[in-house]
């Protein structure tokens, strides 16, 4: 029922028309008021049917409806519709499309008329009605003032909300993809998405639907880790924020620049503002401090409190995300704030660049260079410096200059040093003989260079630490015994050291000559022996089975040379790295933290990034392989991962290392209780067994609607043939999952 606040002559309701222009419309300024008060000439709307709209809704394609006169009570609950649907009054400039009849305001007859409407979908669903063909009916009884017409609210293409400005800010800052899991806090976000994808094609972030928040965050993480470009995740209030779970930990530890946005429960409940509460769940999801759920993992967490500065807030968050140490940031905003209409504006994007780190002080360069040049067994330990794809080449130059320098990777989160260089020591988690014997150690962008209870440097070793975060400010306990520590850019620092070692005559004398050449020859011999030892351990087993080493040898042999490896192999990571032996920058990306399940979404994000970046250059994206333990595969939420892979055509090859359980807990047990009761207990007894064994590839195939290459391999004799078929399938655009039964310890 449309009732006006004062008595007026009655006129008939106007049927929906095709391209009808309405004239002589009453003022609508009151519709945009933020206070509920009596306004002459503004209707109260009620109705029947699943899409009827009432004053408590406050939405009509983004337009405000809730400012009816206080003399008229709110409509009954059945009149409240879902967000974005409504009936009301609108100015004359915008034609209305829909319906079969054609009429104008001047043609309306006097009196009251009941009209049954069944609008058609033309661009938007006017009035929230179903598409043509549905039997949806709606009845409106109207009493209108002279020279006014009741009609369905059309969308206003000029409407510019905080939500739309939010997406504009993302795009202008270089964010190209949003990984979303939407909810009741996102009506204006959804409106902005539709508006943006229709009106700003090619200049609006691509929206990727993710049925699980962990997967969404992991995709953004993988994308950002490969490209060093921040991406966005949008989740649903507090529950969606909690759904991010371990993925926020991974992004923080792995220093992945990701912006997370979540809505907040509306802060009004009587229709005071557009976006006010309309659903039961808005009370249940109203929590005291939503930011606190993830704040300790974030570089920055804040609430958007007005649309007036939404772009500044987005850019401030992205500055934190992209400045070293990089990591996730979190923004949240209530529906009322995100619905706010604002004047379009833009920022000078060059004013919002991240903070840049500088190099080493001159004195530090001299001290470290002298220590390396004068050492008999110099060692460089790194972990994540390879995020900058120029680092591997820079480290090669340093190793070629300081002949005898060895390079150890202790984190494996990025490819930092090529395996084909004589200085390569491989990947070890804080326990390696070279740490015990080195007389000079340079720690470069590394979280855990050694584990004191397992391995530590000799007492007279000269240790220096260069890091984007040398104090590890988010770790309550961290220290290494170093002579000096510097917050500096890794690439700049290495280039400074190499330049001084090559230009200073005194240092040049130390790193050249007969002694230097002997150290180089010894390195080459050690490297050759290391590779031979790795190869000897990667042979098929006598019973016809195979271990992770043999499997990865075959993967290296058969996959394209520029394959990107997304690794989450846990206890098998050393075997994987030893046998894949990555040599290309950006070709190895490991989970940055301890939140198992990263690699499912991570691999998709890496592949999506590779394809997108390559397309910009007119090239083809790289082949991506996920290598994951069986328990970790289950953590990755494969039901969502492989649906997304199919939906968005993101083909990857997944290798599941099936060793029938979680073996990491057994390793942890034996490190503390080597002779305890559990040391002789079965996997079933210590509750780490996966028996019966799940059908891992079958799970993935079901999620992809059956369109996925799935196979299981138990014998070494079958491995090469199945791998070739799987690789061919992925290169043809179909995701493949291989369930590989691997032996332990090889």
XYZ file of C-alpha atoms in Angstrom:
746
model
C 0.000 0.000 0.000
C 1.442 3.370 -1.015
C 0.125 6.003 1.382
C 0.984 9.657 1.221
C 1.429 11.688 4.367
C -1.406 14.057 3.518
C -4.807 13.637 1.901
C -4.683 14.121 -1.864
C -6.835 13.273 -4.861
C -6.343 9.720 -5.989
C -4.859 8.695 -9.283
C -4.460 5.331 -10.872
C -1.218 3.433 -10.548
C 0.809 3.380 -13.732
C 1.608 -0.043 -15.167
C 5.228 -0.822 -15.962
C 5.966 0.206 -19.516
C 8.650 -0.155 -22.098
C 10.768 3.016 -22.327
C 8.266 5.085 -20.351
C 9.473 8.504 -19.257
C 7.861 9.856 -16.110
C 7.279 13.570 -15.754
C 5.943 15.941 -13.107
C 7.471 13.883 -10.315
C 7.396 15.176 -6.731
C 10.707 16.044 -5.066
C 12.711 13.070 -3.819
C 15.232 14.784 -1.592
C 13.525 13.302 1.417
C 14.346 9.835 0.133
C 18.007 10.504 0.838
C 17.526 11.810 4.359
C 19.319 9.846 7.034
C 16.573 10.387 9.602
C 13.196 8.750 9.910
C 10.640 11.548 9.999
C 7.329 12.653 8.514
C 7.828 13.978 4.990
C 4.828 15.167 2.981
C 4.641 13.503 -0.390
C 6.832 10.511 0.429
C 5.130 7.110 0.263
C 5.131 4.165 2.592
C 5.467 0.916 0.669
C 3.970 -2.419 1.528
C 3.087 -5.384 -0.578
C 2.681 -9.104 -0.878
C 4.785 -11.835 -2.423
C 8.353 -12.987 -1.807
C 9.855 -9.806 -3.234
C 7.625 -7.211 -1.602
C 9.504 -4.299 -0.114
C 8.968 -2.405 3.131
C 10.391 0.567 4.924
C 12.793 -1.578 6.944
C 14.641 -2.599 3.784
C 16.159 0.605 2.560
C 17.311 -0.711 -0.820
C 16.164 -0.314 -4.393
C 19.098 -0.956 -6.663
C 21.106 1.119 -4.268
C 18.482 3.887 -3.740
C 17.145 4.861 -0.315
C 13.547 3.966 0.451
C 13.249 4.036 4.217
C 12.360 7.632 5.010
C 8.618 7.334 5.213
C 6.546 9.455 7.520
C 6.562 8.437 11.170
C 2.776 8.563 11.170
C 2.802 5.357 9.186
C 4.118 2.253 10.925
C 6.648 -0.067 9.256
C 5.190 -2.802 7.070
C 4.820 -6.325 8.381
C 7.818 -8.692 8.209
C 6.530 -10.426 5.089
C 6.930 -7.224 3.149
C 10.710 -7.077 3.677
C 12.613 -8.236 0.626
C 16.174 -9.206 -0.048
C 18.693 -6.403 -0.615
C 18.639 -4.518 -3.881
C 14.938 -4.826 -4.584
C 12.242 -2.269 -4.101
C 9.359 -0.172 -5.221
C 9.191 3.540 -4.904
C 9.323 6.910 -6.491
C 12.033 8.182 -8.840
C 12.768 11.372 -10.830
C 11.702 11.810 -14.396
C 15.008 11.538 -16.232
C 15.298 7.784 -16.247
C 13.179 5.584 -18.540
C 11.714 2.429 -17.108
C 12.067 -0.791 -19.062
C 9.943 -3.848 -18.498
C 6.386 -5.100 -18.813
C 4.170 -5.315 -21.876
C 1.940 -2.229 -21.666
C 2.936 1.257 -22.743
C 1.639 4.437 -21.145
C 2.755 7.817 -19.825
C 2.057 9.731 -16.657
C -0.366 11.957 -18.514
C -2.402 8.904 -19.476
C -3.074 7.841 -15.893
C -6.753 8.034 -15.016
C -8.221 9.352 -11.800
C -9.130 6.935 -8.996
C -7.442 3.972 -7.407
C -6.314 0.986 -9.428
C -4.824 -2.339 -8.398
C -2.146 -3.549 -10.802
C -0.682 -7.027 -11.165
C 2.890 -6.729 -12.401
C 5.174 -9.324 -13.932
C 8.201 -7.344 -15.108
C 10.775 -8.740 -17.482
C 14.499 -8.879 -16.875
C 16.220 -6.258 -18.997
C 19.686 -5.628 -17.625
C 18.521 -5.538 -14.000
C 15.586 -7.361 -12.493
C 13.286 -4.447 -11.911
C 11.582 -4.715 -8.560
C 13.551 -7.889 -7.894
C 11.158 -9.847 -10.067
C 12.076 -13.175 -11.582
C 13.020 -13.453 -15.263
C 10.322 -13.788 -17.912
C 8.790 -17.218 -17.769
C 8.421 -17.303 -14.002
C 4.971 -17.040 -12.529
C 5.985 -14.413 -10.015
C 3.162 -11.960 -9.405
C 3.049 -8.858 -7.351
C 0.197 -6.639 -6.233
C 0.474 -3.000 -5.302
C -2.351 -0.803 -4.092
C -1.499 2.845 -4.404
C -2.886 6.136 -3.300
C -0.907 8.946 -4.901
C -0.909 12.728 -4.966
C -1.899 14.743 -7.991
C 0.702 14.731 -10.790
C 2.670 11.882 -9.206
C 3.136 8.306 -10.291
C 4.101 5.137 -8.441
C 6.604 2.948 -10.213
C 9.349 0.429 -9.737
C 12.720 1.917 -8.785
C 15.179 1.598 -11.662
C 18.915 1.413 -11.060
C 20.709 4.729 -11.204
C 23.765 4.333 -13.433
C 25.172 7.535 -11.954
C 25.108 6.243 -8.400
C 28.598 6.308 -6.877
C 28.932 4.580 -3.524
C 31.747 3.921 -1.102
C 31.767 0.336 -2.363
C 32.318 1.421 -5.946
C 35.074 3.785 -4.831
C 36.616 0.867 -2.925
C 36.963 -1.154 -6.134
C 38.234 1.842 -8.071
C 40.908 2.333 -5.435
C 41.962 -1.305 -5.708
C 42.289 -1.143 -9.483
C 44.150 2.166 -9.464
C 46.603 0.698 -6.941
C 47.353 -2.283 -9.179
C 45.050 -4.918 -7.669
C 43.722 -6.978 -10.576
C 41.842 -9.804 -8.837
C 39.387 -10.118 -5.946
C 38.805 -13.554 -4.450
C 35.379 -13.392 -2.869
C 33.033 -15.262 -0.560
C 29.972 -13.059 -0.252
C 27.291 -12.656 2.392
C 24.598 -10.449 3.895
C 27.104 -7.654 4.546
C 27.775 -7.153 0.844
C 24.689 -5.713 -0.944
C 26.515 -2.557 -1.989
C 29.647 -4.568 -2.785
C 27.595 -6.749 -5.136
C 25.977 -3.705 -6.733
C 29.417 -2.192 -7.248
C 30.713 -5.433 -8.761
C 27.882 -5.540 -11.285
C 28.248 -1.860 -12.103
C 32.001 -2.136 -12.466
C 32.054 -5.234 -14.637
C 29.441 -3.680 -16.939
C 30.744 -0.133 -17.115
C 34.499 -0.453 -16.618
C 35.476 -3.548 -18.557
C 39.224 -3.925 -18.570
C 39.543 -1.389 -15.764
C 37.954 -3.289 -12.904
C 39.283 -6.167 -10.782
C 38.324 -9.647 -11.941
C 36.030 -11.319 -9.423
C 36.797 -14.958 -8.555
C 34.133 -16.788 -6.544
C 35.686 -18.984 -3.853
C 33.395 -21.339 -1.894
C 35.910 -21.404 0.962
C 37.804 -18.562 2.631
C 41.012 -20.554 3.182
C 41.153 -21.233 -0.546
C 40.391 -17.598 -1.393
C 43.206 -16.308 0.807
C 45.616 -18.947 -0.482
C 44.855 -17.984 -4.079
C 45.575 -14.336 -3.327
C 48.716 -15.434 -1.469
C 49.999 -17.504 -4.395
C 49.220 -14.739 -6.864
C 51.022 -12.116 -4.771
C 53.983 -14.380 -4.011
C 54.690 -14.902 -7.715
C 54.120 -11.345 -8.920
C 54.882 -9.293 -5.794
C 51.609 -7.475 -6.547
C 48.988 -7.273 -3.778
C 45.593 -8.857 -4.367
C 42.256 -8.648 -2.547
C 40.090 -11.100 -0.614
C 36.503 -10.266 0.364
C 34.854 -12.325 3.101
C 31.689 -12.281 5.188
C 31.735 -10.499 8.570
C 33.216 -12.319 11.575
C 32.523 -15.859 10.422
C 34.196 -15.343 7.063
C 37.117 -13.698 8.808
C 37.480 -16.770 10.997
C 37.139 -18.933 7.902
C 40.401 -17.462 6.618
C 42.029 -19.423 9.414
C 45.518 -20.719 8.761
C 45.737 -18.837 5.471
C 46.202 -15.534 7.323
C 49.052 -17.097 9.295
C 50.642 -18.285 6.037
C 50.365 -14.887 4.385
C 51.890 -13.236 7.439
C 54.781 -15.681 7.804
C 55.252 -15.859 4.036
C 55.113 -12.061 3.704
C 52.409 -12.116 1.035
C 50.832 -8.711 0.337
C 47.084 -9.369 0.522
C 44.259 -6.976 1.394
C 41.320 -8.605 3.167
C 37.987 -6.799 3.352
C 35.054 -7.962 5.451
C 31.729 -6.351 6.133
C 30.374 -5.632 9.586
C 26.879 -6.178 10.898
C 24.815 -3.026 10.295
C 24.936 -0.559 13.178
C 21.337 0.653 12.726
C 18.193 -1.412 13.046
C 15.174 0.856 12.469
C 15.841 1.843 8.885
C 17.676 5.010 9.855
C 20.163 4.559 7.023
C 20.426 2.616 3.818
C 21.953 -0.707 4.761
C 20.168 -0.942 8.110
C 19.494 -4.406 9.529
C 17.116 -6.547 7.493
C 17.914 -10.105 8.550
C 17.960 -12.204 11.705
C 21.652 -12.990 11.330
C 22.630 -9.324 11.610
C 22.196 -9.542 15.380
C 23.977 -12.880 15.710
C 27.069 -11.742 13.782
C 27.500 -8.466 15.665
C 30.710 -8.898 17.671
C 32.642 -6.438 19.884
C 35.878 -6.265 17.881
C 35.912 -8.096 14.572
C 39.388 -6.821 13.637
C 40.872 -8.563 16.664
C 40.244 -11.957 15.064
C 43.163 -11.460 12.659
C 44.890 -8.257 13.780
C 47.918 -10.002 15.301
C 48.746 -11.499 11.897
C 48.249 -8.284 9.950
C 50.552 -5.393 9.169
C 47.541 -3.081 9.516
C 43.896 -3.479 10.554
C 41.267 -0.737 10.468
C 37.568 0.003 10.099
C 36.150 2.136 7.302
C 33.983 4.731 9.044
C 32.931 6.897 6.104
C 32.843 6.693 2.347
C 34.468 10.106 2.107
C 37.999 8.732 2.518
C 37.592 5.124 1.422
C 40.244 5.416 -1.292
C 42.749 6.861 1.133
C 42.097 4.018 3.570
C 42.517 1.380 0.861
C 45.788 2.903 -0.265
C 47.054 3.237 3.291
C 46.353 -0.449 3.851
C 48.101 -1.382 0.606
C 51.118 0.696 1.607
C 51.472 -1.458 4.707
C 50.896 -4.657 2.730
C 53.539 -3.760 0.149
C 56.178 -2.228 2.425
C 58.813 -4.535 3.892
C 58.121 -6.667 5.751
C 55.160 -7.336 3.491
C 52.062 -9.143 4.664
C 48.279 -9.182 4.960
C 46.178 -6.172 5.916
C 42.558 -6.093 7.042
C 39.787 -3.576 6.456
C 36.172 -3.857 7.545
C 33.130 -1.672 7.055
C 29.459 -1.782 7.955
C 26.727 -1.881 5.317
C 25.676 1.690 6.040
C 29.191 2.974 5.382
C 29.651 0.965 2.200
C 26.226 2.100 0.923
C 27.080 5.769 1.367
C 26.783 7.816 -1.817
C 29.753 10.076 -2.357
C 31.046 12.389 -5.014
C 33.368 10.600 -7.467
C 37.010 11.413 -6.887
C 40.477 10.089 -7.580
C 43.878 10.127 -5.923
C 47.311 10.919 -7.249
C 48.451 7.307 -7.204
C 52.140 8.216 -7.339
C 51.724 9.646 -3.848
C 50.823 6.248 -2.358
C 53.849 4.096 -3.130
C 55.153 1.673 -0.482
C 58.131 2.464 1.710
C 61.439 1.426 0.158
C 64.355 -0.012 2.099
C 67.847 1.237 1.474
C 71.163 -0.582 1.475
C 73.896 -1.072 4.057
C 75.966 1.676 5.659
C 79.461 1.911 4.151
C 81.017 0.653 7.353
C 78.793 -2.421 7.307
C 79.658 -3.192 3.694
C 83.371 -3.079 4.563
C 83.027 -5.225 7.701
C 80.971 -7.952 6.025
C 83.092 -7.983 2.855
C 86.282 -8.380 4.902
C 84.745 -11.223 6.903
C 83.709 -13.118 3.768
C 86.972 -12.494 1.930
C 89.101 -13.577 4.882
C 87.162 -16.747 5.710
C 88.255 -20.288 4.920
C 84.684 -21.596 4.901
C 82.304 -18.680 4.274
C 78.582 -19.437 4.287
C 75.472 -17.509 3.242
C 72.128 -18.640 4.674
C 68.886 -17.361 3.190
C 65.193 -18.182 3.273
C 62.934 -15.818 1.377
C 65.268 -13.362 -0.365
C 64.320 -14.960 -3.688
C 60.945 -13.196 -3.594
C 62.887 -10.581 -5.519
C 63.580 -12.469 -8.729
C 66.843 -10.576 -9.190
C 68.316 -12.149 -6.040
C 69.413 -15.548 -7.461
C 71.549 -13.897 -10.128
C 72.990 -11.447 -7.594
C 73.920 -14.287 -5.234
C 75.563 -16.145 -8.102
C 77.714 -13.077 -8.752
C 78.695 -12.933 -5.087
C 79.505 -16.669 -5.017
C 81.574 -16.330 -8.182
C 83.482 -13.488 -6.551
C 84.052 -15.122 -3.150
C 85.154 -18.521 -4.405
C 84.488 -20.987 -1.652
C 81.288 -19.287 -0.465
C 78.466 -21.800 -0.053
C 74.756 -20.949 -0.084
C 72.218 -22.754 2.097
C 68.445 -22.333 1.849
C 66.709 -22.917 5.174
C 63.190 -21.739 4.415
C 62.466 -22.779 0.888
C 59.654 -20.284 0.532
C 61.192 -19.009 -2.712
C 63.931 -20.129 -5.112
C 66.942 -18.204 -3.815
C 69.931 -19.935 -5.398
C 70.207 -22.226 -8.445
C 70.912 -25.910 -7.914
C 73.346 -26.094 -10.839
C 75.878 -23.787 -9.161
C 78.801 -25.381 -7.263
C 77.983 -23.310 -4.159
C 74.491 -24.859 -3.827
C 73.903 -26.748 -0.576
C 70.203 -27.374 -1.134
C 67.314 -26.895 1.260
C 67.636 -27.879 4.901
C 65.516 -26.733 7.830
C 68.086 -25.297 10.221
C 70.331 -28.358 10.494
C 73.309 -28.694 8.149
C 76.963 -29.536 8.666
C 78.169 -26.362 6.953
C 76.596 -24.298 9.766
C 78.851 -26.041 12.295
C 82.045 -25.576 10.274
C 81.675 -22.072 8.782
C 83.977 -19.363 10.117
C 81.977 -16.483 8.577
C 78.198 -16.536 8.123
C 75.973 -14.003 6.394
C 72.273 -14.490 7.217
C 70.125 -12.874 4.524
C 66.323 -12.549 4.777
C 65.916 -15.687 6.836
C 63.629 -16.578 9.741
C 65.339 -19.702 11.113
C 68.986 -19.954 9.986
C 69.654 -22.742 12.471
C 67.918 -24.612 15.286
C 70.043 -24.291 18.403
C 69.028 -27.671 19.831
C 69.984 -29.353 16.557
C 72.833 -27.336 15.132
C 74.652 -24.052 15.790
C 77.676 -22.120 14.540
C 81.072 -22.478 16.135
C 81.889 -19.959 18.850
C 84.454 -18.009 16.825
C 82.295 -17.658 13.703
C 81.711 -14.102 12.516
C 77.946 -13.786 11.989
C 76.158 -10.865 10.297
C 72.420 -10.561 9.754
C 70.758 -8.560 6.946
C 66.971 -8.715 6.873
C 63.822 -6.749 6.118
C 62.877 -7.594 9.704
C 66.048 -8.516 11.631
C 64.361 -8.431 15.042
C 61.347 -10.490 13.868
C 58.937 -8.095 15.515
C 55.978 -10.483 15.324
C 57.862 -13.354 17.008
C 57.855 -13.179 20.827
C 61.080 -15.226 20.906
C 63.827 -14.806 18.326
C 67.521 -14.056 18.432
C 70.745 -15.172 16.823
C 74.211 -14.331 18.066
C 75.428 -11.939 15.390
C 78.089 -9.251 15.470
C 75.702 -6.837 13.766
C 72.244 -6.785 12.268
C 70.861 -4.448 9.614
C 67.418 -3.645 8.319
C 68.224 -3.344 4.628
C 67.147 -4.451 1.178
C 68.708 -7.810 0.305
C 69.404 -7.092 -3.359
C 70.954 -3.689 -2.720
C 73.102 -5.142 0.066
C 74.418 -8.030 -2.028
C 75.214 -5.705 -4.912
C 77.097 -3.406 -2.522
C 79.165 -6.296 -1.180
C 79.989 -7.671 -4.620
C 80.974 -4.253 -5.918
C 83.351 -3.631 -3.011
C 84.914 -7.098 -3.232
C 85.664 -6.480 -6.895
C 86.882 -2.895 -6.583
C 88.910 -2.806 -3.367
C 92.483 -3.937 -4.090
C 93.034 -5.423 -0.663
C 89.841 -7.482 -0.850
C 90.514 -8.512 -4.446
C 93.822 -9.986 -3.362
C 92.038 -12.150 -0.792
C 89.369 -13.511 -3.156
C 91.734 -14.267 -6.044
C 94.882 -16.308 -6.364
C 95.858 -19.913 -5.753
C 94.021 -20.404 -2.458
C 90.819 -19.094 -3.974
C 91.082 -21.432 -6.953
C 91.639 -24.406 -4.652
C 88.476 -23.567 -2.737
C 86.561 -23.324 -6.026
C 87.836 -26.717 -7.177
C 86.831 -28.230 -3.852
C 83.350 -26.728 -4.209
C 82.932 -28.206 -7.678
C 83.957 -31.646 -6.448
C 81.607 -31.467 -3.462
C 78.737 -30.334 -5.676
C 79.277 -33.192 -8.110
C 79.356 -35.693 -5.276
C 76.220 -34.187 -3.744
C 74.258 -34.590 -6.976
C 75.488 -38.168 -7.411
C 74.410 -39.050 -3.880
C 70.965 -37.573 -4.465
C 70.578 -39.514 -7.710
C 71.637 -42.795 -6.116
C 68.930 -42.471 -3.464
C 66.229 -41.721 -6.028
C 66.155 -45.119 -7.698
C 63.047 -47.355 -7.787
C 62.740 -49.739 -4.856
C 63.375 -53.468 -5.080
C 59.687 -54.240 -4.533
C 58.740 -52.126 -7.565
C 57.593 -49.155 -5.528
C 59.147 -45.712 -5.405
C 59.848 -42.852 -3.065
C 59.373 -39.116 -3.333
C 62.902 -38.714 -4.719
C 62.292 -40.975 -7.717
C 58.904 -39.392 -8.370
C 60.411 -35.896 -8.417
C 63.253 -37.009 -10.657
C 60.646 -38.085 -13.207
C 58.698 -34.863 -12.762
C 61.834 -32.825 -13.448
C 62.557 -34.928 -16.519
C 59.063 -34.771 -18.040
C 57.648 -31.362 -17.086
C 58.535 -28.191 -19.026
C 61.868 -26.660 -18.016
C 60.221 -23.436 -16.834
C 57.630 -25.181 -14.646
C 56.626 -23.382 -11.451
C 56.549 -25.704 -8.442
C 54.039 -25.024 -5.642
C 55.335 -27.152 -2.791
C 53.681 -28.267 0.439
C 55.351 -31.608 1.015
C 56.037 -31.193 4.761
C 58.340 -34.079 5.819
C 59.152 -34.846 2.181
C 60.184 -31.285 1.277
C 63.914 -32.069 1.397
C 63.523 -34.986 -1.021
C 61.394 -32.855 -3.338
C 63.911 -30.000 -3.429
C 66.940 -32.280 -3.804
C 65.486 -33.954 -6.875
C 63.622 -31.119 -8.581
C 66.777 -28.982 -8.218
C 65.200 -25.662 -9.267
C 67.418 -23.249 -11.165
C 65.092 -20.516 -12.476
C 64.024 -17.483 -10.469
C 60.411 -17.672 -9.319
C 60.205 -21.375 -10.145
C 59.846 -22.699 -6.567
C 57.269 -21.378 -4.087
C 56.765 -23.144 -0.780
C 54.110 -22.485 1.852
C 55.316 -19.475 3.797
C 54.083 -20.717 7.155
C 52.766 -23.694 9.044
C 49.088 -23.541 8.099
C 48.705 -26.721 6.090
C 46.419 -26.544 3.067
C 48.028 -23.543 1.345
C 49.079 -25.273 -1.855
C 45.588 -26.023 -3.201
C 44.565 -22.406 -3.546
C 48.202 -21.314 -3.758
C 48.809 -23.299 -6.947
C 45.644 -21.882 -8.522
C 46.709 -18.342 -7.623
C 50.176 -18.926 -9.073
C 48.748 -20.304 -12.321
C 46.189 -17.493 -12.552
C 48.964 -14.938 -12.060
C 51.251 -16.586 -14.588
C 48.513 -16.681 -17.227
C 47.384 -13.104 -16.574
C 50.872 -11.600 -16.593
C 51.844 -13.575 -19.695
C 48.705 -12.490 -21.548
C 49.649 -8.849 -21.000
C 52.865 -9.595 -22.900
C 51.184 -11.667 -25.593
C 52.713 -14.847 -24.184
C 51.482 -18.098 -22.660
C 51.445 -18.791 -18.940
C 53.760 -21.341 -17.379
C 53.044 -24.926 -16.390
C 52.269 -25.202 -12.660
C 52.688 -28.313 -10.508
C 51.455 -28.687 -6.942
C 53.316 -31.278 -4.859
C 51.417 -31.950 -1.647
C 51.299 -34.487 1.153
C 48.169 -36.581 1.529
C 47.135 -35.088 4.863
C 47.841 -31.596 3.611
C 45.759 -32.294 0.503
C 42.741 -32.815 2.759
C 43.511 -29.578 4.607
C 43.487 -27.690 1.288
C 39.689 -28.061 0.890
C 39.846 -29.907 -2.451
C 36.087 -29.649 -2.892
C 36.498 -25.913 -3.424
C 39.916 -25.978 -5.109
C 38.959 -28.187 -8.036
C 35.571 -26.560 -8.516
C 37.377 -23.227 -8.910
C 39.925 -24.794 -11.258
C 37.095 -26.005 -13.478
C 34.926 -22.880 -13.209
C 37.721 -20.493 -14.162
C 39.767 -22.798 -16.393
C 42.898 -22.837 -14.230
C 44.592 -26.142 -15.117
C 47.303 -27.388 -12.754
C 48.950 -30.744 -12.122
C 48.554 -31.960 -8.539
C 50.838 -34.679 -7.203
C 49.581 -36.199 -3.943
C 52.351 -37.864 -1.926
C 50.367 -40.709 -0.403
C 52.201 -42.218 2.566
C 48.997 -43.155 4.387
C 49.054 -40.552 7.098
C 50.547 -37.556 8.860
C 54.209 -38.312 9.446
C 55.215 -34.897 10.786
C 53.785 -35.651 14.275
C 55.913 -38.812 14.494
C 59.039 -36.828 13.648
C 58.161 -34.277 16.331
C 57.553 -37.074 18.827
C 60.936 -38.697 18.196
C 62.814 -35.399 18.534
C 61.544 -35.097 22.117
C 60.976 -38.751 23.119
C 63.346 -40.816 20.943
C 62.965 -43.838 23.228
C 59.451 -43.151 24.484
C 56.388 -45.353 24.223
C 55.391 -43.775 20.934
C 58.718 -44.600 19.300
C 57.616 -48.205 18.793
C 53.883 -47.545 18.415
C 52.045 -47.912 15.121
C 50.572 -44.983 13.212
C 47.147 -46.152 14.340
C 48.233 -46.099 17.977
C 49.514 -42.529 17.784
C 46.499 -41.465 15.703
C 48.224 -40.309 12.518
C 47.085 -43.072 10.175
C 44.884 -42.564 7.103
C 43.466 -46.040 6.896
C 41.245 -46.607 4.998
C 43.012 -44.463 2.424
C 40.796 -41.798 0.796
C 40.417 -41.660 -2.979
C 42.252 -38.357 -3.338
C 42.021 -38.019 -7.106
C 38.389 -39.134 -6.951
C 37.578 -36.331 -4.504
C 39.083 -33.814 -6.913
C 37.271 -35.274 -9.919
C 33.923 -35.090 -8.163
C 34.530 -31.435 -7.270
C 35.319 -30.661 -10.913
C 32.048 -32.203 -12.049
C 33.883 -35.169 -13.528
C 36.020 -33.076 -15.877
C 39.451 -33.853 -14.427
C 42.240 -36.317 -15.203
C 42.482 -38.614 -12.187
C 44.825 -41.542 -11.649
C 46.611 -43.537 -8.961
C 50.160 -44.861 -9.299
C 51.658 -47.555 -7.062
C 54.522 -48.948 -9.164
C 57.596 -47.269 -10.588
C 57.091 -49.069 -13.902
C 53.796 -47.240 -14.445
C 54.925 -43.821 -13.283
C 56.389 -42.343 -16.461
C 53.442 -43.334 -18.658
C 50.837 -41.912 -16.293
C 52.835 -38.720 -15.772
C 53.032 -38.133 -19.526
C 49.254 -38.487 -19.853
C 48.641 -36.157 -16.917
C 51.021 -33.518 -18.283
C 49.366 -33.746 -21.694
C 45.939 -33.290 -20.092
C 47.033 -30.153 -18.226
C 48.669 -28.688 -21.310
C 45.348 -29.278 -23.052
C 43.484 -27.274 -20.403
C 42.310 -30.024 -18.039
C 43.433 -30.206 -14.418
C 45.055 -33.486 -13.380
C 45.444 -35.100 -9.957
C 47.791 -38.054 -9.451
C 47.573 -40.072 -6.260
C 51.110 -41.433 -5.878
C 51.876 -44.082 -3.274
C 55.342 -43.203 -1.972
C 57.681 -45.041 0.368
C 58.982 -43.270 3.444
C 62.457 -41.827 3.785
C 63.583 -41.650 0.168
